[in-house]
mmCIF file of C-alpha atoms and ligand atoms in Angstrom:
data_model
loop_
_atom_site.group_PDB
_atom_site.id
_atom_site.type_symbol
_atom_site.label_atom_id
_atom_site.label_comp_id
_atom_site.label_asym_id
_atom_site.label_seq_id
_atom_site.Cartn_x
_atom_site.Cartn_y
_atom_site.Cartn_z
ATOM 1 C CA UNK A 299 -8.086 -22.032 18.705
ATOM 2 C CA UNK A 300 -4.825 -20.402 17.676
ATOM 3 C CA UNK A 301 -3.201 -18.097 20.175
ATOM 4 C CA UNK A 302 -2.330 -15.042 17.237
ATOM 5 C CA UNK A 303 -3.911 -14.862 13.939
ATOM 6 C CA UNK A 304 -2.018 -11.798 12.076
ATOM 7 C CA UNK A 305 -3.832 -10.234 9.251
ATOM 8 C CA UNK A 306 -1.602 -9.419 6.269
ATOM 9 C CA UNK A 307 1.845 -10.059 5.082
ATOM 10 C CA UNK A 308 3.862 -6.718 4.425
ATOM 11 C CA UNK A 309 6.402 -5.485 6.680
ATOM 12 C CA UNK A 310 4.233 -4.687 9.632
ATOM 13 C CA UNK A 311 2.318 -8.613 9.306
ATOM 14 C CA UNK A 312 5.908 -10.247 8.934
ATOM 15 C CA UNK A 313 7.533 -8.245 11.551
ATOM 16 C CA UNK A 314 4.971 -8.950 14.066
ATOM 17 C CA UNK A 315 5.587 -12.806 12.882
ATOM 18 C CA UNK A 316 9.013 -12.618 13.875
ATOM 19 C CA UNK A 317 8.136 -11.380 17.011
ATOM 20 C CA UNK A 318 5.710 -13.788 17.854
ATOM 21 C CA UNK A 319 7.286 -16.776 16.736
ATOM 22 C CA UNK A 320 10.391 -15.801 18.720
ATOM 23 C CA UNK A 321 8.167 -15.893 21.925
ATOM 24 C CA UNK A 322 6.801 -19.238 20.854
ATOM 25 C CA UNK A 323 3.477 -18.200 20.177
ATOM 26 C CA UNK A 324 2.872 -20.052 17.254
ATOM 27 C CA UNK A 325 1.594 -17.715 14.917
ATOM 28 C CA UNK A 326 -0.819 -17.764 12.258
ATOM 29 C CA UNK A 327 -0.343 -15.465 9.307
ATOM 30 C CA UNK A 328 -2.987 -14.822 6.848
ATOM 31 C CA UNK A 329 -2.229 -13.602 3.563
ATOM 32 C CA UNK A 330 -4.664 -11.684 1.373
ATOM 33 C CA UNK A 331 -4.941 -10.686 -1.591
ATOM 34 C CA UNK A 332 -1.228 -8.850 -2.373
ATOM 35 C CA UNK A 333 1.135 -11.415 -0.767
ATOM 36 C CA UNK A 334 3.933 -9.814 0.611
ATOM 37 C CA UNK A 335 1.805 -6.427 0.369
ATOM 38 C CA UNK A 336 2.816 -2.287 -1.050
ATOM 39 C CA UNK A 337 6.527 -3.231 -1.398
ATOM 40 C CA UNK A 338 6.612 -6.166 -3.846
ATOM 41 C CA UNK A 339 5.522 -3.432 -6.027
ATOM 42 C CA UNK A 340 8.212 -1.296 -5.698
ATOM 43 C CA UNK A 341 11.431 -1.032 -7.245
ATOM 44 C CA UNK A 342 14.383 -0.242 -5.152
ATOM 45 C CA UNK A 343 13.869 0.860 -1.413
ATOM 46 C CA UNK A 344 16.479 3.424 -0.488
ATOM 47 C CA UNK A 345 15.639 4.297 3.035
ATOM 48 C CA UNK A 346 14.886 1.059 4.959
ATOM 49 C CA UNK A 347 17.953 1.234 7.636
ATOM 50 C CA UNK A 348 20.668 -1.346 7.470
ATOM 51 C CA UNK A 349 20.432 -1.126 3.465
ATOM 52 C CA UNK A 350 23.415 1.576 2.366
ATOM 53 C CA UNK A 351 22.955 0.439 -1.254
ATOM 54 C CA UNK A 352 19.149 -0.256 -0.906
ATOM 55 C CA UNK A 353 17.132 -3.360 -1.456
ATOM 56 C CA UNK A 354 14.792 -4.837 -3.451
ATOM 57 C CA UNK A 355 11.019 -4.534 -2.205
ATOM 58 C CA UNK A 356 10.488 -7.858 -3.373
ATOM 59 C CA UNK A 357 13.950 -9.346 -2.124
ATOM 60 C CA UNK A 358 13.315 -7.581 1.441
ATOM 61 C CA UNK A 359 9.610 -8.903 1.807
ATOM 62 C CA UNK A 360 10.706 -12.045 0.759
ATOM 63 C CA UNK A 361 13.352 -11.910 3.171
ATOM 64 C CA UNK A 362 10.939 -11.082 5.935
ATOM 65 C CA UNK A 363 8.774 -14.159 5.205
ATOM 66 C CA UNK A 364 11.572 -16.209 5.525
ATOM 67 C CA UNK A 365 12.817 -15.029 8.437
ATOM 68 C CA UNK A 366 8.948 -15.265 9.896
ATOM 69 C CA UNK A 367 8.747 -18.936 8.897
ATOM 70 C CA UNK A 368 12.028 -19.797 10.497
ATOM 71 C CA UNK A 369 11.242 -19.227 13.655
ATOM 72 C CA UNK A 370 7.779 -21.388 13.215
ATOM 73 C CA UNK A 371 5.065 -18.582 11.956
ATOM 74 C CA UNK A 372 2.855 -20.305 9.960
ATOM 75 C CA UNK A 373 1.387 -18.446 6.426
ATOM 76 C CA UNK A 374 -1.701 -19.688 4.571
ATOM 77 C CA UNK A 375 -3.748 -17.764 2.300
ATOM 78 C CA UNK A 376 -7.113 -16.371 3.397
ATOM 79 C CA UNK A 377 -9.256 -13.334 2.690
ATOM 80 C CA UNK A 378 -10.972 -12.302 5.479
ATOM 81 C CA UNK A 379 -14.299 -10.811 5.108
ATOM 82 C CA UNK A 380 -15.757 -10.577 8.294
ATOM 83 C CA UNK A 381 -14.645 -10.738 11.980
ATOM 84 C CA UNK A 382 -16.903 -11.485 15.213
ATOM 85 C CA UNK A 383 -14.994 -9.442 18.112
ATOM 86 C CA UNK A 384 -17.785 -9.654 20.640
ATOM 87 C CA UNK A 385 -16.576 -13.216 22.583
ATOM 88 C CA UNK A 386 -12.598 -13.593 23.695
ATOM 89 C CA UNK A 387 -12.730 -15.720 20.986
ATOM 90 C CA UNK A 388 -12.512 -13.602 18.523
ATOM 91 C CA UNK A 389 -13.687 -15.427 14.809
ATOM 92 C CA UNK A 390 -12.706 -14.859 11.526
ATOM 93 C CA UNK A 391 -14.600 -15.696 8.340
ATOM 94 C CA UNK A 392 -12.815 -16.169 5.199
ATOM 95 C CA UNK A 393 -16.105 -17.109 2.896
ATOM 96 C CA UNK A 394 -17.422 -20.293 4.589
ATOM 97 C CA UNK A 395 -14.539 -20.952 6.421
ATOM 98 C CA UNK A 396 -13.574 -19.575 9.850
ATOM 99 C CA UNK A 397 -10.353 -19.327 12.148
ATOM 100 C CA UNK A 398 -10.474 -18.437 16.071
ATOM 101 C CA UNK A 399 -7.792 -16.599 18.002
ATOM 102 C CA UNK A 400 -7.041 -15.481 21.277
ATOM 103 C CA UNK A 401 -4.880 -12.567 19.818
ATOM 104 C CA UNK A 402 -5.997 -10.231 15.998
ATOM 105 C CA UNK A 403 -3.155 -8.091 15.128
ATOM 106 C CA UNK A 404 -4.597 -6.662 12.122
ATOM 107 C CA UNK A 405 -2.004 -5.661 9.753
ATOM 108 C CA UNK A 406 -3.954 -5.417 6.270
ATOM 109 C CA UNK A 407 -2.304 -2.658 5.046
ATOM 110 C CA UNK A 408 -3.832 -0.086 2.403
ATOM 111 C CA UNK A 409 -4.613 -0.622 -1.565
ATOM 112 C CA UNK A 410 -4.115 2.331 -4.604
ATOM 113 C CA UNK A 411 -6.593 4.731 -4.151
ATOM 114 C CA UNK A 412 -8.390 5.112 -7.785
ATOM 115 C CA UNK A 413 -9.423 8.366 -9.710
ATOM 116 C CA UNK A 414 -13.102 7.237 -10.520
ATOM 117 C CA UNK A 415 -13.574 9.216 -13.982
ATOM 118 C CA UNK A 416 -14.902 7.983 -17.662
ATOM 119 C CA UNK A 417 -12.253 5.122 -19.211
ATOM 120 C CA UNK A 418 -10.239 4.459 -15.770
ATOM 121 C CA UNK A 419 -12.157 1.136 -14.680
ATOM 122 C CA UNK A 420 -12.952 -0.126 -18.427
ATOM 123 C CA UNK A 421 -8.947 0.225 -19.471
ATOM 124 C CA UNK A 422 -7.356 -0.860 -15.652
ATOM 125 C CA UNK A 423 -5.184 -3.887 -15.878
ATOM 126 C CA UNK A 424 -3.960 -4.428 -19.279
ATOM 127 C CA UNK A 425 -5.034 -2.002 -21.015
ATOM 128 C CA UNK A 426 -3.163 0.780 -20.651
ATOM 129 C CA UNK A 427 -4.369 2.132 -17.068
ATOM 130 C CA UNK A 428 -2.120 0.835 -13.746
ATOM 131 C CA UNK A 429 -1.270 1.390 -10.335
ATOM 132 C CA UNK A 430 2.362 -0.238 -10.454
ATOM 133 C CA UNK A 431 4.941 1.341 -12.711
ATOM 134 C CA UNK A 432 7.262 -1.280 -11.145
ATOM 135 C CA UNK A 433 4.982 -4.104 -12.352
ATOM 136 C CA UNK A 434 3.856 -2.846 -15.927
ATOM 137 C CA UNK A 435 6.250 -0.113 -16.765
ATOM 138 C CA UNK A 436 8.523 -2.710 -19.534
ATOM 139 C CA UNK A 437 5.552 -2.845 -21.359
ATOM 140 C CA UNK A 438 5.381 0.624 -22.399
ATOM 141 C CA UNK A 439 9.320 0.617 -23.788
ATOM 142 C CA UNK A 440 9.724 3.450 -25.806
ATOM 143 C CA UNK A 441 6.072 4.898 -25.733
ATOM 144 C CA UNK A 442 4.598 8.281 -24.030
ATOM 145 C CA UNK A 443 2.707 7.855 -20.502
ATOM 146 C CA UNK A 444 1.678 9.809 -17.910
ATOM 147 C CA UNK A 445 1.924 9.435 -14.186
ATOM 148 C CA UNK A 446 -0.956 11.016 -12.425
ATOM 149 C CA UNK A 447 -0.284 12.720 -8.914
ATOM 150 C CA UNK A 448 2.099 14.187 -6.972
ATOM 151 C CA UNK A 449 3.723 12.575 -4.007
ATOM 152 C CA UNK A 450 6.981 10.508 -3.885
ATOM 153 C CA UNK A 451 4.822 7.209 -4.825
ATOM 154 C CA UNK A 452 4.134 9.934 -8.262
ATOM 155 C CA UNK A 453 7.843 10.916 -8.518
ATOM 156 C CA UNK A 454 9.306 7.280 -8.037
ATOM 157 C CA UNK A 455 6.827 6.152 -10.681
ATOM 158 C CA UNK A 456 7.636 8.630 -13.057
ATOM 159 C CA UNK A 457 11.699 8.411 -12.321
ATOM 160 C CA UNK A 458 11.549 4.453 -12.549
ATOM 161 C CA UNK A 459 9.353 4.631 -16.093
ATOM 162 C CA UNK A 460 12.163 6.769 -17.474
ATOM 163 C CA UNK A 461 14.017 3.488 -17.961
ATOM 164 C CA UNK A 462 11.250 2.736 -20.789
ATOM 165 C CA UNK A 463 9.109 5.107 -21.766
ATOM 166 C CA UNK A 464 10.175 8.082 -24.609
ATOM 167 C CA UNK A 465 8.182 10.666 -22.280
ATOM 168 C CA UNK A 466 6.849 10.365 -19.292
ATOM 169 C CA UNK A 467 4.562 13.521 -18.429
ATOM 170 C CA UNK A 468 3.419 14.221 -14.525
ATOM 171 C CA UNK A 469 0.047 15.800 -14.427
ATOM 172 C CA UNK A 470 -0.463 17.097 -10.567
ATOM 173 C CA UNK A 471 -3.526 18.997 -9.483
ATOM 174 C CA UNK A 472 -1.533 22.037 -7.732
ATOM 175 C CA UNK A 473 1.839 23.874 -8.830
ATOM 176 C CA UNK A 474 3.390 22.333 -6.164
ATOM 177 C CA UNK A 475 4.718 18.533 -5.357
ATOM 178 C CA UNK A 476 4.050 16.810 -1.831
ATOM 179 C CA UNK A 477 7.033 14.492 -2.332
ATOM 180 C CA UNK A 478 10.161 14.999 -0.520
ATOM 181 C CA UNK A 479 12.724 17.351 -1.262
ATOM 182 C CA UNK A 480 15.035 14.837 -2.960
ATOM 183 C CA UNK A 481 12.709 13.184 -4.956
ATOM 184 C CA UNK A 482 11.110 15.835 -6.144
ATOM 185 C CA UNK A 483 13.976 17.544 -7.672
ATOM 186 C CA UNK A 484 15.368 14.332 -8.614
ATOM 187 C CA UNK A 485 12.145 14.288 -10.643
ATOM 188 C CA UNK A 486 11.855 17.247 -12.305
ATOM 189 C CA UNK A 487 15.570 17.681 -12.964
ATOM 190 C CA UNK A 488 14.597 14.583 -15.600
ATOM 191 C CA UNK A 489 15.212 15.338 -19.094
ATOM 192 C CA UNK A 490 12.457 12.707 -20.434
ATOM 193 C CA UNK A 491 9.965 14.145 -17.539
ATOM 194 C CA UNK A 492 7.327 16.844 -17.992
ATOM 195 C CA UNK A 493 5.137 18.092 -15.392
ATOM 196 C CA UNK A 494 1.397 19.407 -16.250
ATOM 197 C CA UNK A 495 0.668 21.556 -13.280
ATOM 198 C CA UNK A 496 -2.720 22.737 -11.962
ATOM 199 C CA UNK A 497 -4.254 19.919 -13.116
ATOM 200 C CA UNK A 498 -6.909 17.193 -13.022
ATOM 201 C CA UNK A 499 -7.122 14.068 -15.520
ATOM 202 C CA UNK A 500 -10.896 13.820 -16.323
ATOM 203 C CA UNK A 501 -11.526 11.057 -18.813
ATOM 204 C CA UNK A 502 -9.247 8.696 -19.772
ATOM 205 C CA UNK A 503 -9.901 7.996 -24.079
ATOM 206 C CA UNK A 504 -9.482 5.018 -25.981
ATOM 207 C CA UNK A 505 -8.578 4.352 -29.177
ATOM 208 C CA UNK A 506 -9.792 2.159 -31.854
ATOM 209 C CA UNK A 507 -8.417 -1.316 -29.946
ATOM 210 C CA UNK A 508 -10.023 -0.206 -26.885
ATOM 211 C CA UNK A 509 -6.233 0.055 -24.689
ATOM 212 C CA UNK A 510 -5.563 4.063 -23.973
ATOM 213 C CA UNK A 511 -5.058 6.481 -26.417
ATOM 214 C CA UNK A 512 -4.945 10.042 -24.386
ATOM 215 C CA UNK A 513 -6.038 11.690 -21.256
ATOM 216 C CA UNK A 514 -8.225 14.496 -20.942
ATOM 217 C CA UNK A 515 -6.838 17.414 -18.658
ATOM 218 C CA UNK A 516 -8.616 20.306 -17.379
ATOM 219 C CA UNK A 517 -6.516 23.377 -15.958
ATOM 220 C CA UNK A 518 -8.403 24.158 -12.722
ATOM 221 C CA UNK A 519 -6.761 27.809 -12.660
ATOM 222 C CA UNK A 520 -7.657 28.818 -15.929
ATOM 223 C CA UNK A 521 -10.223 26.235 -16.763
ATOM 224 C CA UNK A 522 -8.315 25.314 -19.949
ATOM 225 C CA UNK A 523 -9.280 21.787 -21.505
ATOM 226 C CA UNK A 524 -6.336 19.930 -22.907
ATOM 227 C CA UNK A 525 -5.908 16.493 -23.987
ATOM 228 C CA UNK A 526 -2.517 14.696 -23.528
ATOM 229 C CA UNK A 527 -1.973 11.541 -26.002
ATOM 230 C CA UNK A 528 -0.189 8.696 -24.002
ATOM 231 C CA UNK A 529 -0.581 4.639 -24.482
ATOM 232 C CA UNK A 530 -0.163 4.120 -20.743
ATOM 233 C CA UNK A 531 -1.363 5.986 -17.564
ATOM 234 C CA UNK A 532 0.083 5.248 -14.288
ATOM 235 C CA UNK A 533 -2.201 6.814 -11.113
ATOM 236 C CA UNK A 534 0.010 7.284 -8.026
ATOM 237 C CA UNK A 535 -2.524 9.252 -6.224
ATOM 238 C CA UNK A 536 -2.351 7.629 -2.841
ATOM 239 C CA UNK A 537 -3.959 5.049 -0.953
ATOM 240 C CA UNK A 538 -6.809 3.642 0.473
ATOM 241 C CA UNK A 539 -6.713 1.451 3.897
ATOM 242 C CA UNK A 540 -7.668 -2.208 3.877
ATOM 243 C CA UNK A 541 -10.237 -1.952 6.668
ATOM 244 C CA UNK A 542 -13.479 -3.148 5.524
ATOM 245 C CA UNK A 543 -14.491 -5.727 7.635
ATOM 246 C CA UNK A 544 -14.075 -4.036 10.848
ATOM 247 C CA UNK A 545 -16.517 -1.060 9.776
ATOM 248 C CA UNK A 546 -18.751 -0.307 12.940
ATOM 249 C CA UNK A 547 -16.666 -3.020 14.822
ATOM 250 C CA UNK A 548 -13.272 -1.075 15.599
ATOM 251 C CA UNK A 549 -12.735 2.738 15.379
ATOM 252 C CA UNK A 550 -12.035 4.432 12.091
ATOM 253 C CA UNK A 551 -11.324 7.566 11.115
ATOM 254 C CA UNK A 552 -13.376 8.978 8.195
ATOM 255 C CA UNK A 553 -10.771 7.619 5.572
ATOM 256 C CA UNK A 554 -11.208 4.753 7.225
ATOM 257 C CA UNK A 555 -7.981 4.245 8.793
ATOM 258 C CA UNK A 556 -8.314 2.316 12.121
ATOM 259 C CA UNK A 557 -8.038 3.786 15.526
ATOM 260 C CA UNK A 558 -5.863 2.478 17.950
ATOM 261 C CA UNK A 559 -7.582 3.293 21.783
ATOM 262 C CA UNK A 560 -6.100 4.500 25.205
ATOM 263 C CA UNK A 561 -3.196 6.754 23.357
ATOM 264 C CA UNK A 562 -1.260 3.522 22.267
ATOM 265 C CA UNK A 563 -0.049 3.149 18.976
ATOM 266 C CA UNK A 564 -1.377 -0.518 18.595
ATOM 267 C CA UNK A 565 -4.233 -1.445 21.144
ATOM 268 C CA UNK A 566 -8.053 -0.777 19.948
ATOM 269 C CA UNK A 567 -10.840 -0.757 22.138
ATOM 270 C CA UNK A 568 -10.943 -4.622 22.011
ATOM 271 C CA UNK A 569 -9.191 -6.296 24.210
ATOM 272 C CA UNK A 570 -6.837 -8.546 22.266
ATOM 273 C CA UNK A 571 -6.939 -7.283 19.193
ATOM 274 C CA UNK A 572 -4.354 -5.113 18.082
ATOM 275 C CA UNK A 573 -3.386 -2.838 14.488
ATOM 276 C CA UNK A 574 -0.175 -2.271 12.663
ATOM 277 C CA UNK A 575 1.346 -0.721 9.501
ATOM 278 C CA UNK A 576 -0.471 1.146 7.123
ATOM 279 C CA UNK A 577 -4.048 0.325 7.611
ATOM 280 C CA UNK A 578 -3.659 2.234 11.060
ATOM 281 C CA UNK A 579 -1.541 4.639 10.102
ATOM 282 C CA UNK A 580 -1.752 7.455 7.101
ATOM 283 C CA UNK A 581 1.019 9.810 8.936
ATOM 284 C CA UNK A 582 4.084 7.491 8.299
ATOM 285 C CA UNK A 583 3.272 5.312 6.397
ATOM 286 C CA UNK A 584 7.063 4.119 5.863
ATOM 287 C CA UNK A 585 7.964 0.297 5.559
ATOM 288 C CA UNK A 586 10.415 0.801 8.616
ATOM 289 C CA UNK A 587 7.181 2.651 11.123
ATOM 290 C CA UNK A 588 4.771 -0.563 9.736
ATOM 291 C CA UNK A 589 7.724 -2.763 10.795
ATOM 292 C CA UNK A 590 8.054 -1.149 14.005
ATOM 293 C CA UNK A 591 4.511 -1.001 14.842
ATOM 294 C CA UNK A 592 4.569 -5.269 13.830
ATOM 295 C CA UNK A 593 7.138 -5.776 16.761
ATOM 296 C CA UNK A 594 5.009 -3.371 19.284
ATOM 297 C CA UNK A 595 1.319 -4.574 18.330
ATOM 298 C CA UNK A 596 3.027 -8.545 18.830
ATOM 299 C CA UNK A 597 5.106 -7.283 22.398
ATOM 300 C CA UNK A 598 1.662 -6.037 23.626
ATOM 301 C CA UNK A 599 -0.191 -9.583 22.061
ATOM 302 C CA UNK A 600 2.579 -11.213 24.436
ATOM 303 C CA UNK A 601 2.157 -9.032 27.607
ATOM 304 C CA UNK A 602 -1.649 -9.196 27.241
ATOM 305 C CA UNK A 603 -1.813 -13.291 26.664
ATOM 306 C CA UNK A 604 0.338 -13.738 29.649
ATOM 307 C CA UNK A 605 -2.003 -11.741 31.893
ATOM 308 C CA UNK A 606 -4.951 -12.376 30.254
ATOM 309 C CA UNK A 607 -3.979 -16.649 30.991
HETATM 310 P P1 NAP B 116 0.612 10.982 -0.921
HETATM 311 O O1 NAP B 116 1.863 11.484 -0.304
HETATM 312 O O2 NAP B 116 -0.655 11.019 -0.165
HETATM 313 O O3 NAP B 116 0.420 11.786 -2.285
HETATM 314 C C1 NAP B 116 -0.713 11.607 -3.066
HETATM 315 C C2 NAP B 116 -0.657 12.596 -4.230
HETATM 316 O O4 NAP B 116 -1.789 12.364 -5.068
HETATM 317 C C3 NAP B 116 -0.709 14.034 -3.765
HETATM 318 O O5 NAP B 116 0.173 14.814 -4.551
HETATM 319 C C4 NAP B 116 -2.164 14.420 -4.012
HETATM 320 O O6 NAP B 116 -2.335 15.773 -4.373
HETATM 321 C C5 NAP B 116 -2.529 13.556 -5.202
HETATM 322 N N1 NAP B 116 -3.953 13.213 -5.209
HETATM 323 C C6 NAP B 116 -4.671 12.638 -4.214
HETATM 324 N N2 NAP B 116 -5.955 12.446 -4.604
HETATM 325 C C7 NAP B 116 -6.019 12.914 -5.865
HETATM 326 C C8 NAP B 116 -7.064 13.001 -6.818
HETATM 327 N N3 NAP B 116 -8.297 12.553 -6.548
HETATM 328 N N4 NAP B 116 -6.791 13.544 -8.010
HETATM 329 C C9 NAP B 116 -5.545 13.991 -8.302
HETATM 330 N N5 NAP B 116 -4.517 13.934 -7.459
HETATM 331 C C10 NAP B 116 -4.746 13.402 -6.253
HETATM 332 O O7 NAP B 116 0.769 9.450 -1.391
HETATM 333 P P2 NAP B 116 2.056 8.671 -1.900
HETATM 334 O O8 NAP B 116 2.821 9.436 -2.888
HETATM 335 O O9 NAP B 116 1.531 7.336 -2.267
HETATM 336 O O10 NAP B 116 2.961 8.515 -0.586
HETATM 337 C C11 NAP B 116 2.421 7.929 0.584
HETATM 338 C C12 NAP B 116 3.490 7.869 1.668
HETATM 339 O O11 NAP B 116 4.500 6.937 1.294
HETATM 340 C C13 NAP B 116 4.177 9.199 1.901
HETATM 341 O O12 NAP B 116 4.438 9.339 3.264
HETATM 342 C C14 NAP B 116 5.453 9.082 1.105
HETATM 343 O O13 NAP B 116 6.501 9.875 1.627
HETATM 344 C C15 NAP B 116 5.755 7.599 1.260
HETATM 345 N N6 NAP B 116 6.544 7.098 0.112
HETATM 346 C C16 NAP B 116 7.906 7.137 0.220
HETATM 347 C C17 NAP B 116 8.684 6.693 -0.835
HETATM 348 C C18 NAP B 116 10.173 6.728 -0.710
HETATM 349 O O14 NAP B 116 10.661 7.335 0.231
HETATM 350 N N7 NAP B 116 10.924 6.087 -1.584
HETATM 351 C C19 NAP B 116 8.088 6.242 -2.020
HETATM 352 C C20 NAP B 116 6.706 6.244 -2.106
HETATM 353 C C21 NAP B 116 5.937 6.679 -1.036
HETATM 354 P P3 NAP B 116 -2.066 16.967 -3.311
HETATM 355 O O15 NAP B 116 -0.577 17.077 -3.194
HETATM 356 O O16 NAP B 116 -2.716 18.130 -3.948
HETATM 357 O O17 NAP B 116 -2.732 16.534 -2.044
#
């Protein structure tokens, strides 16, 4: 039986790594399905402290794994599926196979939330509809896309396809951004950006090669129908937490976003098993407040193994 299994690999997983390899706990750290998690797919991150110039995402989670494995945390790659909380030893099930811990700290983070209208699923991945301007955005050099939504994830899409694209239109549901002061302006002070306000993308249309051809719009003031002819659409419309497999075994809130218990931050209701980063929190949701809730959930996996032994 290991002593910590951590769930996930962003900044909250790695930091809680750190943490508990530094207090010799040995610890286990399972890596889903987006090794390295949100900030691999991100371009520069300007606000993680210590960075003046800013880093990488990739470079900085890649950093973090590095300095995780140092000290002795162990990564393997597992999906889990399913968890059995109701013993001390708490099980894991990746498919067939299954890992026991003392200690959970679940840090599974969250995944792009989707729009769910006609054309989205058939064109996502390849042809023409994406999540990750930082990922596809060099393969729509010198064509016209839009970025759906508007938060910062929106605006830093939109600023970073600039580099590309000929046009890159924002189509937001209100007349007003969410995204922070800076980048919004930052955004809409862009000579190759547009902004579509008031309204809501409801079919994405191909064309004759089946990759996308134009969005359809609907003004939800006026109830104008428009149509908007792009070869790529980027949706930065938020996200959804990675909490699945503890439905109707740990608290979550009706997005799904896990509960921690007694007014912490990090403990649930279980004893032992703790939460960190994004899948617990949609407030923050910062790489530097996942990271900090990593070091607290694995300070509290320390304190509680010690009194628990
Ligand atoms: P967000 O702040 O939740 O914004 C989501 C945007 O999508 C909102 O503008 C929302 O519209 C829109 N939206 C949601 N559901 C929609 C739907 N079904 N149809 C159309 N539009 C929809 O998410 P985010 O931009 O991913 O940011 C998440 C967090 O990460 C935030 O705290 C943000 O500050 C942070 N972040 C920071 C940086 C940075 O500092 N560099 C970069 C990225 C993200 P409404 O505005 O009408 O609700």
């Amino acid at each position: 039986m290991e002593n910590v299994i951590i769930l996930g690999t962003g900044c909250a997983g790695f930091t809680a790594g750190i943490y508990t390899a530094r207090a010799n706990l040995n610890p286990l750290i399972l890596e889903g399905k987006q090794p390295g998690g949100q900030l691999t797919t991100t371009s520069e991150v300007e606000n993680f402290p210590g960075f003046p110039q800013g880093v990488d995402g990739y470079d900085l989670m890649d950093n973090l794994r590095k300095q995780a494995t140092k000290f002795g945390a162990r990564v393997e790659n597992a999906f889990i599926d399913r968890v059995d909380f109701s013993d001390d030893c708490k099980t894991l099930y990746s498919g067939d196979k299954s890992y026991k811990a003392k200690v959970v700290i679940i840090a599974t983070g969250a995944a792009p939330r989707l729009l769910g209208i006609p054309g989205e699923q058939e064109m996502y991945g390849g042809k023409g509809v994406t999540t990750c301007a930082t990922c596809d955005g060099a393969f729509y050099r010198d064509m016209e896309v839009v970025v759906i939504g508007g938060g910062d994830s929106a605006c830093e899409e939109a600023l970073f396809l600039t580099r590309f694209c000929s046009k890159v239109t924002l189509v937001h549901r209100r007349d007003e951004l969410r995204a922070s002061k800076i980048m919004a302006e930052r955004t809409l002070a862009h000579e190759k950006i547009e902004a579509v306000w008031d309204s809501a993308v409801e079919e994405i249309l191909p064309g004759e090669d089946g990759r996308v051809k134009a969005i359809k719009t609907k003004n939800l003031k006026s109830g104008e129908a428009g149509e908007i002819a792009c070869k790529g659409v980027f949706i930065a419309i938020g996200h959804l937490p990675n909490t699945q497999p503890f439905e109707g075994i740990l608290d979550l809130d009706t997005n799904g976003y896990l509960v921690p218990a007694n007014g912490s931050m990090v403990k649930t209701s279980i004893p032992g098993v703790f939460v960190a980063g994004d899948c617990a929190d949609h407030v923050y949701r910062q790489a530097i407040t996942a990271a900090g809730m990593g070091c607290q959930s694995a300070i509290e996996a320390e304190r509680w193994l010690a009194e628990s032994n």
